[in-house]
Each structure stands twice: as C-alpha cells, then as structure tokens.
C-alpha cells in the first residue's frame, strides 16, 4: 500500500496473518505516564522489529514536542527525534503481535487513520486494542479500574467499572476505534483510571495495569517483575509522604470511602488489577497454557460475528 505518511522498513521481517494489534500513543493525556512507560517497556524489553516508520515531518508539530539533543561540552553529539512505528513484537513467551507505538499525530488524523486501518487489513489483524490513561479521584490503595469501549461487549462487561454518558475531548485512539468499528474489526479501548494526585508522576502500577489490560484483550503475556519491584518502592515513598502529612491522610481516607461506597453499590465489573498485580515470571507458562486452551480456532476467528 503506497503512502506518503510512512516508509516500509528495509529489513522488515515476514508477518504472520491474524495477529492482535496493540496501539499505544502518547498525546492529550497520559496519567501516571502509563502509556509512555508501556512504550518504553515494549521497546526496551521486547525488541520490536519495525515494519512501517511514519514521517515526523508530516505528522508531528516539532515546536510542541521538541526532539531531544545531547550537548557534550562543545558540540551536539546526538539528535533523537520522536518515533511513531508499526512493529512486529513477541511477548515474554514468544507470541507475536503487532504494535503501533509512539506519539499521537498532531496533523492529518483522518489520513493517518485510513493508513492504519489499511495496514491492519493488509496483515488481517485479529483484533485491535488501544490504551489511554486519565486522572480520576480514586485512591492508590484500591485497584486501578478501567473504562472499556469498543465492539467487544464481553470485555466491557467484565472490566469496565465506570461507564459514563458524557462528551470528552477526542484523541486519535477514539478516532481509530470508530474507524475500526466501521470496518467491522474487533476493537477495544481501555482507559485507565489513575489516582489524580499521582497523575503527573511515573506511576509503575499504571503501566502494570496497561499490560494487564492488553493481556485481558489479547492473551499476550508479559513479565512485570521489574515494574512490580519499582512499584513497591514507589508506593513506599507515597506512604511515607502521606504518613507525614495529615491533610493528605484525610484526602486518602475520603477517597477510599467514596470508592468503596461506589463499588458496593455498583453492578458493574470489578477491576481486574490490584495496583499492578500481574503474574510472576513463574506463572507465565501456566498463563500461556490457559490462553491456548481457551483460544478460538481459525474458523471462529474468521467468522462474521465479532465479540
């Protein structure tokens, strides 16, 4: 598919048909740096192989998100532009999937969406999962909840703890969800509900919740041991600050009471992750076996009805 928005990677590997597509784009809001940290995890831990590299000069407002340069005493030694790429990736146990990761485009959203939907059709993706994180008045001592949208009603029923009827500023993720639904591609969007007072920090539990959301939607498996370790240290520092500040303690207690009252009166699904409690490395093999045992066959994947 020719396009002026991206270039095919020269050494792109062969891609199996029917893989899940995961979309992680930073942009309008990313509470707890959940999506940014997810991208870092994917790129640093899973060694993605680029398939298509999108053109910054068309899609990016450099003045709003400036490239990083390294100044070494007397000269510039490095220039690191932003990256927006479609890649082939394998999870911790070797299952392949497609990853569209990087920045939210500043321009030509509709053309970008057409390109992404066309690439997904070319690779006959089995499903699409996208992520966003927003700040919410919820306590960090309770599970990280999600709002789930899209065409996969079973995921919404199981994991959407907050289902508002409202209008919000749109993101490219929202547009992609609409266009994939119009193309009759199975699509789910997970909005992570991150404690508002931790929204401006790098909150490891938010990234663990993002990984868990992807796992719930796709059956992919990720080793979160390092993130869990970081989260324990992070929560210890938060607890110390709260213990030293009476006002913060009152705020937390109030949030806990409101959260518990809401969940007690709700008939909706329970949160699926408790401050980033993903399976340990020793449990990954068992998780893979469970996924394979319940995975639909090829006939089900190609059927007209999509969950």
PDB file of C-alpha atoms in Angstrom:
ATOM      1  CA  UNK A   1       0.000   0.000   0.000  1.00  0.00           C
ATOM      2  CA  UNK A   2       1.779   3.191  -1.147  1.00  0.00           C
ATOM      3  CA  UNK A   3       1.556   6.102   1.282  1.00  0.00           C
ATOM      4  CA  UNK A   4       3.303   9.397   1.863  1.00  0.00           C
ATOM      5  CA  UNK A   5       2.785   9.042   5.625  1.00  0.00           C
ATOM      6  CA  UNK A   6       5.169   6.163   6.235  1.00  0.00           C
ATOM      7  CA  UNK A   7       8.022   4.179   4.781  1.00  0.00           C
ATOM      8  CA  UNK A   8       8.344   0.412   4.859  1.00  0.00           C
ATOM      9  CA  UNK A   9      11.292  -0.775   6.911  1.00  0.00           C
ATOM     10  CA  UNK A  10      14.027  -2.015   4.578  1.00  0.00           C
ATOM     11  CA  UNK A  11      14.637  -5.185   6.596  1.00  0.00           C
ATOM     12  CA  UNK A  12      11.054  -5.821   7.664  1.00  0.00           C
ATOM     13  CA  UNK A  13      10.501  -9.427   8.781  1.00  0.00           C
ATOM     14  CA  UNK A  14       7.707 -11.638   7.438  1.00  0.00           C
ATOM     15  CA  UNK A  15       4.485 -11.104   9.380  1.00  0.00           C
ATOM     16  CA  UNK A  16       2.029 -13.901  10.197  1.00  0.00           C
ATOM     17  CA  UNK A  17      -1.578 -13.111   9.362  1.00  0.00           C
ATOM     18  CA  UNK A  18      -4.215 -12.752  12.046  1.00  0.00           C
ATOM     19  CA  UNK A  19      -2.154 -11.207  14.860  1.00  0.00           C
ATOM     20  CA  UNK A  20      -3.559  -8.847  17.501  1.00  0.00           C
ATOM     21  CA  UNK A  21      -2.696  -5.168  17.056  1.00  0.00           C
ATOM     22  CA  UNK A  22      -1.869  -3.110  20.157  1.00  0.00           C
ATOM     23  CA  UNK A  23      -1.942   0.694  19.862  1.00  0.00           C
ATOM     24  CA  UNK A  24      -0.052   2.815  22.406  1.00  0.00           C
ATOM     25  CA  UNK A  25       0.135   6.514  21.509  1.00  0.00           C
ATOM     26  CA  UNK A  26       1.011   9.337  23.892  1.00  0.00           C
ATOM     27  CA  UNK A  27      -0.865  12.572  23.459  1.00  0.00           C
ATOM     28  CA  UNK A  28      -3.655  14.569  25.076  1.00  0.00           C
ATOM     29  CA  UNK A  29      -3.489  12.896  28.479  1.00  0.00           C
ATOM     30  CA  UNK A  30      -1.339  10.124  29.910  1.00  0.00           C
ATOM     31  CA  UNK A  31      -1.921   9.992  33.660  1.00  0.00           C
ATOM     32  CA  UNK A  32       0.847   8.265  35.554  1.00  0.00           C
ATOM     33  CA  UNK A  33       2.809   8.135  32.288  1.00  0.00           C
ATOM     34  CA  UNK A  34       1.100   4.776  31.797  1.00  0.00           C
ATOM     35  CA  UNK A  35       1.270   4.711  28.004  1.00  0.00           C
ATOM     36  CA  UNK A  36       4.713   6.325  27.807  1.00  0.00           C
ATOM     37  CA  UNK A  37       6.100   3.733  30.209  1.00  0.00           C
ATOM     38  CA  UNK A  38       4.312   0.960  28.316  1.00  0.00           C
ATOM     39  CA  UNK A  39       6.059   2.056  25.110  1.00  0.00           C
ATOM     40  CA  UNK A  40       9.401   2.122  26.912  1.00  0.00           C
ATOM     41  CA  UNK A  41       8.763  -1.378  28.269  1.00  0.00           C
ATOM     42  CA  UNK A  42       7.861  -2.720  24.832  1.00  0.00           C
ATOM     43  CA  UNK A  43      10.865  -1.138  23.136  1.00  0.00           C
ATOM     44  CA  UNK A  44      13.421  -1.938  25.829  1.00  0.00           C
ATOM     45  CA  UNK A  45      12.281  -5.403  26.876  1.00  0.00           C
ATOM     46  CA  UNK A  46      10.689  -6.965  23.782  1.00  0.00           C
ATOM     47  CA  UNK A  47      12.952  -5.767  20.916  1.00  0.00           C
ATOM     48  CA  UNK A  48      10.283  -4.774  18.347  1.00  0.00           C
ATOM     49  CA  UNK A  49      11.109  -5.157  14.641  1.00  0.00           C
ATOM     50  CA  UNK A  50       9.881  -2.115  12.646  1.00  0.00           C
ATOM     51  CA  UNK A  51       7.561  -2.704   9.700  1.00  0.00           C
ATOM     52  CA  UNK A  52       6.478   0.860   8.895  1.00  0.00           C
ATOM     53  CA  UNK A  53       8.004   4.129  10.116  1.00  0.00           C
ATOM     54  CA  UNK A  54       5.742   7.183   9.990  1.00  0.00           C
ATOM     55  CA  UNK A  55       7.004  10.555   8.768  1.00  0.00           C
ATOM     56  CA  UNK A  56       7.524  13.096  11.545  1.00  0.00           C
ATOM     57  CA  UNK A  57       7.699  15.981   9.071  1.00  0.00           C
ATOM     58  CA  UNK A  58       4.083  15.339   8.117  1.00  0.00           C
ATOM     59  CA  UNK A  59       2.570  14.213  11.413  1.00  0.00           C
ATOM     60  CA  UNK A  60       4.488  15.991  14.186  1.00  0.00           C
ATOM     61  CA  UNK A  61       4.459  19.568  15.490  1.00  0.00           C
ATOM     62  CA  UNK A  62       8.134  19.867  16.461  1.00  0.00           C
ATOM     63  CA  UNK A  63       7.574  23.058  18.465  1.00  0.00           C
ATOM     64  CA  UNK A  64       5.032  21.331  20.690  1.00  0.00           C
ATOM     65  CA  UNK A  65       7.120  18.168  21.192  1.00  0.00           C
ATOM     66  CA  UNK A  66      10.727  19.037  20.551  1.00  0.00           C
ATOM     67  CA  UNK A  67      13.361  16.409  19.759  1.00  0.00           C
ATOM     68  CA  UNK A  68      15.961  15.594  22.398  1.00  0.00           C
ATOM     69  CA  UNK A  69      19.563  16.608  21.708  1.00  0.00           C
ATOM     70  CA  UNK A  70      22.697  15.767  23.639  1.00  0.00           C
ATOM     71  CA  UNK A  71      25.226  18.553  24.197  1.00  0.00           C
ATOM     72  CA  UNK A  72      28.688  17.317  25.130  1.00  0.00           C
ATOM     73  CA  UNK A  73      30.643  20.321  26.342  1.00  0.00           C
ATOM     74  CA  UNK A  74      31.435  21.823  22.946  1.00  0.00           C
ATOM     75  CA  UNK A  75      29.159  20.213  20.387  1.00  0.00           C
ATOM     76  CA  UNK A  76      25.922  18.351  19.726  1.00  0.00           C
ATOM     77  CA  UNK A  77      26.619  14.620  19.841  1.00  0.00           C
ATOM     78  CA  UNK A  78      23.141  13.186  19.430  1.00  0.00           C
ATOM     79  CA  UNK A  79      19.768  14.136  17.996  1.00  0.00           C
ATOM     80  CA  UNK A  80      16.810  11.931  18.914  1.00  0.00           C
ATOM     81  CA  UNK A  81      13.570  12.627  17.062  1.00  0.00           C
ATOM     82  CA  UNK A  82      10.253  11.207  18.181  1.00  0.00           C
ATOM     83  CA  UNK A  83       9.287   7.794  16.811  1.00  0.00           C
ATOM     84  CA  UNK A  84       5.954   6.529  15.521  1.00  0.00           C
ATOM     85  CA  UNK A  85       6.258   2.988  14.192  1.00  0.00           C
ATOM     86  CA  UNK A  86       4.322  -0.149  13.422  1.00  0.00           C
ATOM     87  CA  UNK A  87       6.397  -3.115  14.575  1.00  0.00           C
ATOM     88  CA  UNK A  88       6.323  -6.870  14.937  1.00  0.00           C
ATOM     89  CA  UNK A  89       6.854  -7.870  18.556  1.00  0.00           C
ATOM     90  CA  UNK A  90       6.883 -11.071  20.603  1.00  0.00           C
ATOM     91  CA  UNK A  91       5.635 -11.217  24.170  1.00  0.00           C
ATOM     92  CA  UNK A  92       7.504 -12.817  27.056  1.00  0.00           C
ATOM     93  CA  UNK A  93       6.603 -16.354  25.971  1.00  0.00           C
ATOM     94  CA  UNK A  94       7.171 -15.765  22.253  1.00  0.00           C
ATOM     95  CA  UNK A  95       3.670 -14.997  20.980  1.00  0.00           C
ATOM     96  CA  UNK A  96       3.811 -12.488  18.088  1.00  0.00           C
ATOM     97  CA  UNK A  97       1.717  -9.352  17.871  1.00  0.00           C
ATOM     98  CA  UNK A  98       1.724  -6.001  16.076  1.00  0.00           C
ATOM     99  CA  UNK A  99       2.474  -2.787  17.963  1.00  0.00           C
ATOM    100  CA  UNK A 100       1.697   0.741  16.783  1.00  0.00           C
ATOM    101  CA  UNK A 101       3.586   2.912  19.263  1.00  0.00           C
ATOM    102  CA  UNK A 102       4.814   6.462  19.603  1.00  0.00           C
ATOM    103  CA  UNK A 103       3.308   9.924  19.660  1.00  0.00           C
ATOM    104  CA  UNK A 104      -0.250  10.928  18.837  1.00  0.00           C
ATOM    105  CA  UNK A 105      -0.132  12.654  15.418  1.00  0.00           C
ATOM    106  CA  UNK A 106      -0.671  16.394  15.501  1.00  0.00           C
ATOM    107  CA  UNK A 107      -1.944  16.578  11.908  1.00  0.00           C
ATOM    108  CA  UNK A 108      -3.911  14.718   9.199  1.00  0.00           C
ATOM    109  CA  UNK A 109      -5.780  12.441  11.600  1.00  0.00           C
ATOM    110  CA  UNK A 110      -8.191  11.061   9.018  1.00  0.00           C
ATOM    111  CA  UNK A 111      -5.425  10.176   6.571  1.00  0.00           C
ATOM    112  CA  UNK A 112      -3.433   8.601   9.388  1.00  0.00           C
ATOM    113  CA  UNK A 113      -6.458   6.556  10.438  1.00  0.00           C
ATOM    114  CA  UNK A 114      -7.010   5.394   6.857  1.00  0.00           C
ATOM    115  CA  UNK A 115      -3.373   4.271   6.701  1.00  0.00           C
ATOM    116  CA  UNK A 116      -3.573   2.381   9.987  1.00  0.00           C
ATOM    117  CA  UNK A 117      -6.841   0.646   9.061  1.00  0.00           C
ATOM    118  CA  UNK A 118      -5.370  -0.291   5.669  1.00  0.00           C
ATOM    119  CA  UNK A 119      -2.216  -1.714   7.272  1.00  0.00           C
ATOM    120  CA  UNK A 120      -4.368  -3.706   9.681  1.00  0.00           C
ATOM    121  CA  UNK A 121      -6.371  -5.074   6.743  1.00  0.00           C
ATOM    122  CA  UNK A 122      -3.163  -5.977   4.910  1.00  0.00           C
ATOM    123  CA  UNK A 123      -1.998  -8.049   7.878  1.00  0.00           C
ATOM    124  CA  UNK A 124      -5.539  -9.336   8.576  1.00  0.00           C
ATOM    125  CA  UNK A 125      -5.286  -8.421  12.251  1.00  0.00           C
ATOM    126  CA  UNK A 126      -7.482 -10.476  14.557  1.00  0.00           C
ATOM    127  CA  UNK A 127      -8.228  -7.644  16.986  1.00  0.00           C
ATOM    128  CA  UNK A 128      -7.244  -4.104  17.924  1.00  0.00           C
ATOM    129  CA  UNK A 129      -6.564  -2.908  21.482  1.00  0.00           C
ATOM    130  CA  UNK A 130      -5.705   0.701  22.311  1.00  0.00           C
ATOM    131  CA  UNK A 131      -4.900   2.401  25.613  1.00  0.00           C
ATOM    132  CA  UNK A 132      -5.239   5.742  27.362  1.00  0.00           C
ATOM    133  CA  UNK A 133      -4.828   6.862  30.985  1.00  0.00           C
ATOM    134  CA  UNK A 134      -6.749   9.692  32.646  1.00  0.00           C
ATOM    135  CA  UNK A 135      -6.624  11.173  36.180  1.00  0.00           C
ATOM    136  CA  UNK A 136      -9.545  10.292  38.457  1.00  0.00           C
ATOM    137  CA  UNK A 137     -10.380  10.999  42.126  1.00  0.00           C
ATOM    138  CA  UNK A 138      -9.614   7.439  43.216  1.00  0.00           C
ATOM    139  CA  UNK A 139      -7.225   6.158  45.911  1.00  0.00           C
ATOM    140  CA  UNK A 140      -3.965   4.388  45.109  1.00  0.00           C
ATOM    141  CA  UNK A 141      -4.797   1.844  47.815  1.00  0.00           C
ATOM    142  CA  UNK A 142      -7.549   0.337  45.681  1.00  0.00           C
ATOM    143  CA  UNK A 143      -7.496  -1.457  42.311  1.00  0.00           C
ATOM    144  CA  UNK A 144      -6.805   0.536  39.176  1.00  0.00           C
ATOM    145  CA  UNK A 145     -10.083   0.498  37.278  1.00  0.00           C
ATOM    146  CA  UNK A 146     -10.766   0.861  33.578  1.00  0.00           C
ATOM    147  CA  UNK A 147     -13.427   2.159  31.254  1.00  0.00           C
ATOM    148  CA  UNK A 148     -13.674  -0.179  28.273  1.00  0.00           C
ATOM    149  CA  UNK A 149     -15.175   0.883  24.949  1.00  0.00           C
ATOM    150  CA  UNK A 150     -15.408  -0.673  21.509  1.00  0.00           C
ATOM    151  CA  UNK A 151     -17.110  -3.638  19.909  1.00  0.00           C
ATOM    152  CA  UNK A 152     -16.072  -6.383  22.345  1.00  0.00           C
ATOM    153  CA  UNK A 153     -19.025  -6.438  24.719  1.00  0.00           C
ATOM    154  CA  UNK A 154     -17.582  -9.288  26.786  1.00  0.00           C
ATOM    155  CA  UNK A 155     -14.566  -7.173  27.695  1.00  0.00           C
ATOM    156  CA  UNK A 156     -16.770  -4.206  28.569  1.00  0.00           C
ATOM    157  CA  UNK A 157     -18.992  -6.367  30.766  1.00  0.00           C
ATOM    158  CA  UNK A 158     -16.023  -7.915  32.545  1.00  0.00           C
ATOM    159  CA  UNK A 159     -13.703  -4.950  33.019  1.00  0.00           C
ATOM    160  CA  UNK A 160     -15.471  -1.593  32.622  1.00  0.00           C
ATOM    161  CA  UNK A 161     -16.027  -0.289  36.153  1.00  0.00           C
ATOM    162  CA  UNK A 162     -17.044   3.230  35.080  1.00  0.00           C
ATOM    163  CA  UNK A 163     -19.357   3.747  32.109  1.00  0.00           C
ATOM    164  CA  UNK A 164     -20.079   7.449  31.759  1.00  0.00           C
ATOM    165  CA  UNK A 165     -22.513   9.130  29.382  1.00  0.00           C
ATOM    166  CA  UNK A 166     -20.603  12.272  28.510  1.00  0.00           C
ATOM    167  CA  UNK A 167     -18.643  14.199  25.901  1.00  0.00           C
ATOM    168  CA  UNK A 168     -14.859  14.465  26.186  1.00  0.00           C
ATOM    169  CA  UNK A 169     -12.031  15.844  24.027  1.00  0.00           C
ATOM    170  CA  UNK A 170     -11.200  13.225  21.437  1.00  0.00           C
ATOM    171  CA  UNK A 171      -7.873  11.505  20.846  1.00  0.00           C
ATOM    172  CA  UNK A 172      -6.506   9.649  17.841  1.00  0.00           C
ATOM    173  CA  UNK A 173      -7.320   6.470  19.755  1.00  0.00           C
ATOM    174  CA  UNK A 174     -11.002   7.377  19.759  1.00  0.00           C
ATOM    175  CA  UNK A 175     -10.929   8.063  16.030  1.00  0.00           C
ATOM    176  CA  UNK A 176      -9.148   4.789  15.310  1.00  0.00           C
ATOM    177  CA  UNK A 177     -11.723   2.913  17.392  1.00  0.00           C
ATOM    178  CA  UNK A 178     -14.543   4.457  15.353  1.00  0.00           C
ATOM    179  CA  UNK A 179     -12.863   3.678  12.029  1.00  0.00           C
ATOM    180  CA  UNK A 180     -12.026   0.090  13.019  1.00  0.00           C
ATOM    181  CA  UNK A 181     -15.599  -0.465  14.187  1.00  0.00           C
ATOM    182  CA  UNK A 182     -16.850   0.867  10.844  1.00  0.00           C
ATOM    183  CA  UNK A 183     -14.513  -1.624   9.125  1.00  0.00           C
ATOM    184  CA  UNK A 184     -16.011  -4.412  11.277  1.00  0.00           C
ATOM    185  CA  UNK A 185     -12.709  -5.113  13.004  1.00  0.00           C
ATOM    186  CA  UNK A 186     -12.876  -6.279  16.621  1.00  0.00           C
ATOM    187  CA  UNK A 187     -11.673  -3.307  18.676  1.00  0.00           C
ATOM    188  CA  UNK A 188     -11.439  -2.433  22.370  1.00  0.00           C
ATOM    189  CA  UNK A 189     -10.206   0.721  24.073  1.00  0.00           C
ATOM    190  CA  UNK A 190      -9.023   0.666  27.684  1.00  0.00           C
ATOM    191  CA  UNK A 191      -8.991   3.950  29.601  1.00  0.00           C
ATOM    192  CA  UNK A 192      -7.054   3.518  32.863  1.00  0.00           C
ATOM    193  CA  UNK A 193      -8.434   5.444  35.847  1.00  0.00           C
ATOM    194  CA  UNK A 194      -5.298   6.660  37.623  1.00  0.00           C
ATOM    195  CA  UNK A 195      -5.310   8.456  41.025  1.00  0.00           C
ATOM    196  CA  UNK A 196      -5.335  12.148  40.167  1.00  0.00           C
ATOM    197  CA  UNK A 197      -2.717  13.056  42.775  1.00  0.00           C
ATOM    198  CA  UNK A 198      -0.250  10.656  41.114  1.00  0.00           C
ATOM    199  CA  UNK A 199      -1.146  11.648  37.559  1.00  0.00           C
ATOM    200  CA  UNK A 200       1.911  13.831  36.993  1.00  0.00           C
ATOM    201  CA  UNK A 201       4.344  11.140  38.148  1.00  0.00           C
ATOM    202  CA  UNK A 202       5.660   7.967  36.550  1.00  0.00           C
ATOM    203  CA  UNK A 203       3.393   5.505  38.361  1.00  0.00           C
ATOM    204  CA  UNK A 204       4.559   1.907  37.758  1.00  0.00           C
ATOM    205  CA  UNK A 205       1.185   0.426  38.749  1.00  0.00           C
ATOM    206  CA  UNK A 206      -0.443   2.311  35.882  1.00  0.00           C
ATOM    207  CA  UNK A 207       1.910   0.635  33.420  1.00  0.00           C
ATOM    208  CA  UNK A 208       1.242  -2.751  35.005  1.00  0.00           C
ATOM    209  CA  UNK A 209      -2.478  -2.079  34.627  1.00  0.00           C
ATOM    210  CA  UNK A 210      -1.911  -1.220  30.961  1.00  0.00           C
ATOM    211  CA  UNK A 211      -0.064  -4.506  30.417  1.00  0.00           C
ATOM    212  CA  UNK A 212      -2.814  -6.382  32.230  1.00  0.00           C
ATOM    213  CA  UNK A 213      -5.434  -4.725  30.009  1.00  0.00           C
ATOM    214  CA  UNK A 214      -3.565  -5.844  26.892  1.00  0.00           C
ATOM    215  CA  UNK A 215      -3.349  -9.365  28.317  1.00  0.00           C
ATOM    216  CA  UNK A 216      -7.076  -9.433  29.040  1.00  0.00           C
ATOM    217  CA  UNK A 217      -7.877  -8.369  25.480  1.00  0.00           C
ATOM    218  CA  UNK A 218      -5.349 -10.487  23.591  1.00  0.00           C
ATOM    219  CA  UNK A 219      -3.997 -13.330  25.717  1.00  0.00           C
ATOM    220  CA  UNK A 220      -0.490 -11.922  25.401  1.00  0.00           C
ATOM    221  CA  UNK A 221       1.762 -12.469  28.405  1.00  0.00           C
ATOM    222  CA  UNK A 222       4.236 -10.008  29.898  1.00  0.00           C
ATOM    223  CA  UNK A 223       6.837 -10.310  32.652  1.00  0.00           C
ATOM    224  CA  UNK A 224       6.221  -7.423  35.039  1.00  0.00           C
ATOM    225  CA  UNK A 225       8.713  -8.373  37.766  1.00  0.00           C
ATOM    226  CA  UNK A 226      10.865  -5.248  37.364  1.00  0.00           C
ATOM    227  CA  UNK A 227       7.823  -2.995  37.256  1.00  0.00           C
ATOM    228  CA  UNK A 228       6.398  -4.641  40.377  1.00  0.00           C
ATOM    229  CA  UNK A 229       9.666  -4.042  42.179  1.00  0.00           C
ATOM    230  CA  UNK A 230       9.637  -0.400  41.102  1.00  0.00           C
ATOM    231  CA  UNK A 231       6.028  -0.115  42.218  1.00  0.00           C
ATOM    232  CA  UNK A 232       6.773  -1.409  45.705  1.00  0.00           C
ATOM    233  CA  UNK A 233       9.464   1.232  46.130  1.00  0.00           C
ATOM    234  CA  UNK A 234       7.197   3.901  44.662  1.00  0.00           C
ATOM    235  CA  UNK A 235       4.301   3.040  46.986  1.00  0.00           C
ATOM    236  CA  UNK A 236       6.627   3.072  49.974  1.00  0.00           C
ATOM    237  CA  UNK A 237       7.617   6.650  49.160  1.00  0.00           C
ATOM    238  CA  UNK A 238       3.969   7.638  48.712  1.00  0.00           C
ATOM    239  CA  UNK A 239       3.038   6.059  52.044  1.00  0.00           C
ATOM    240  CA  UNK A 240       5.832   7.931  53.799  1.00  0.00           C
ATOM    241  CA  UNK A 241       4.612  11.263  52.417  1.00  0.00           C
ATOM    242  CA  UNK A 242       1.023  10.522  53.447  1.00  0.00           C
ATOM    243  CA  UNK A 243       2.097   9.478  56.945  1.00  0.00           C
ATOM    244  CA  UNK A 244       3.900  12.795  57.345  1.00  0.00           C
ATOM    245  CA  UNK A 245       1.008  14.940  56.098  1.00  0.00           C
ATOM    246  CA  UNK A 246      -2.300  14.925  57.960  1.00  0.00           C
ATOM    247  CA  UNK A 247      -4.146  16.659  55.118  1.00  0.00           C
ATOM    248  CA  UNK A 248      -3.034  14.002  52.626  1.00  0.00           C
ATOM    249  CA  UNK A 249      -4.150  11.327  55.050  1.00  0.00           C
ATOM    250  CA  UNK A 250      -7.642  12.815  55.275  1.00  0.00           C
ATOM    251  CA  UNK A 251      -7.834  13.101  51.490  1.00  0.00           C
ATOM    252  CA  UNK A 252      -6.884   9.452  51.063  1.00  0.00           C
ATOM    253  CA  UNK A 253      -9.406   8.272  53.640  1.00  0.00           C
ATOM    254  CA  UNK A 254     -12.155  10.278  51.941  1.00  0.00           C
ATOM    255  CA  UNK A 255     -11.246   8.834  48.528  1.00  0.00           C
ATOM    256  CA  UNK A 256     -11.243   5.310  49.936  1.00  0.00           C
ATOM    257  CA  UNK A 257     -14.696   5.768  51.486  1.00  0.00           C
ATOM    258  CA  UNK A 258     -16.128   7.176  48.253  1.00  0.00           C
ATOM    259  CA  UNK A 259     -14.522   4.435  46.170  1.00  0.00           C
ATOM    260  CA  UNK A 260     -15.770   1.654  48.441  1.00  0.00           C
ATOM    261  CA  UNK A 261     -19.293   3.103  48.502  1.00  0.00           C
ATOM    262  CA  UNK A 262     -19.351   3.366  44.713  1.00  0.00           C
ATOM    263  CA  UNK A 263     -18.138  -0.194  44.199  1.00  0.00           C
ATOM    264  CA  UNK A 264     -20.525  -1.579  46.832  1.00  0.00           C
ATOM    265  CA  UNK A 265     -23.488  -0.022  45.031  1.00  0.00           C
ATOM    266  CA  UNK A 266     -22.324  -0.893  41.534  1.00  0.00           C
ATOM    267  CA  UNK A 267     -23.483  -3.871  39.500  1.00  0.00           C
ATOM    268  CA  UNK A 268     -20.630  -3.371  37.067  1.00  0.00           C
ATOM    269  CA  UNK A 269     -17.494  -5.438  36.707  1.00  0.00           C
ATOM    270  CA  UNK A 270     -14.752  -5.462  39.299  1.00  0.00           C
ATOM    271  CA  UNK A 271     -11.337  -4.016  38.441  1.00  0.00           C
ATOM    272  CA  UNK A 272      -9.057  -6.620  37.004  1.00  0.00           C
ATOM    273  CA  UNK A 273      -5.791  -5.428  38.503  1.00  0.00           C
ATOM    274  CA  UNK A 274      -4.899  -4.539  42.085  1.00  0.00           C
ATOM    275  CA  UNK A 275      -2.112  -1.945  41.959  1.00  0.00           C
ATOM    276  CA  UNK A 276      -0.305  -3.871  39.272  1.00  0.00           C
ATOM    277  CA  UNK A 277      -0.625  -7.459  40.489  1.00  0.00           C
ATOM    278  CA  UNK A 278       0.390  -9.250  37.293  1.00  0.00           C
ATOM    279  CA  UNK A 279       1.508 -12.905  37.218  1.00  0.00           C
ATOM    280  CA  UNK A 280       5.067 -13.553  38.292  1.00  0.00           C
ATOM    281  CA  UNK A 281       7.600 -14.957  35.854  1.00  0.00           C
ATOM    282  CA  UNK A 282       6.979 -18.472  37.211  1.00  0.00           C
ATOM    283  CA  UNK A 283       3.278 -18.173  36.396  1.00  0.00           C
ATOM    284  CA  UNK A 284       3.735 -17.073  32.780  1.00  0.00           C
ATOM    285  CA  UNK A 285       3.872 -20.586  31.345  1.00  0.00           C
ATOM    286  CA  UNK A 286       0.641 -21.537  33.104  1.00  0.00           C
ATOM    287  CA  UNK A 287      -0.985 -18.359  31.780  1.00  0.00           C
ATOM    288  CA  UNK A 288       0.064 -19.239  28.241  1.00  0.00           C
ATOM    289  CA  UNK A 289      -1.368 -22.752  28.598  1.00  0.00           C
ATOM    290  CA  UNK A 290      -4.663 -21.283  29.815  1.00  0.00           C
ATOM    291  CA  UNK A 291      -4.782 -18.905  26.871  1.00  0.00           C
ATOM    292  CA  UNK A 292      -4.056 -21.601  24.299  1.00  0.00           C
ATOM    293  CA  UNK A 293      -6.652 -23.912  25.831  1.00  0.00           C
ATOM    294  CA  UNK A 294      -9.391 -21.284  25.515  1.00  0.00           C
ATOM    295  CA  UNK A 295      -8.265 -19.696  22.248  1.00  0.00           C
ATOM    296  CA  UNK A 296     -10.862 -19.893  19.444  1.00  0.00           C
ATOM    297  CA  UNK A 297      -9.984 -21.883  16.392  1.00  0.00           C
ATOM    298  CA  UNK A 298      -9.298 -20.418  12.966  1.00  0.00           C
ATOM    299  CA  UNK A 299     -12.910 -20.906  11.936  1.00  0.00           C
ATOM    300  CA  UNK A 300     -14.102 -18.801  14.877  1.00  0.00           C
ATOM    301  CA  UNK A 301     -11.588 -16.044  14.077  1.00  0.00           C
ATOM    302  CA  UNK A 302     -12.783 -15.772  10.511  1.00  0.00           C
ATOM    303  CA  UNK A 303     -16.457 -15.844  11.386  1.00  0.00           C
ATOM    304  CA  UNK A 304     -18.677 -12.885  10.608  1.00  0.00           C
ATOM    305  CA  UNK A 305     -19.701 -12.216  14.207  1.00  0.00           C
ATOM    306  CA  UNK A 306     -17.031 -10.472  16.247  1.00  0.00           C
ATOM    307  CA  UNK A 307     -17.100 -10.298  20.034  1.00  0.00           C
TER     308      UNK A 307
END
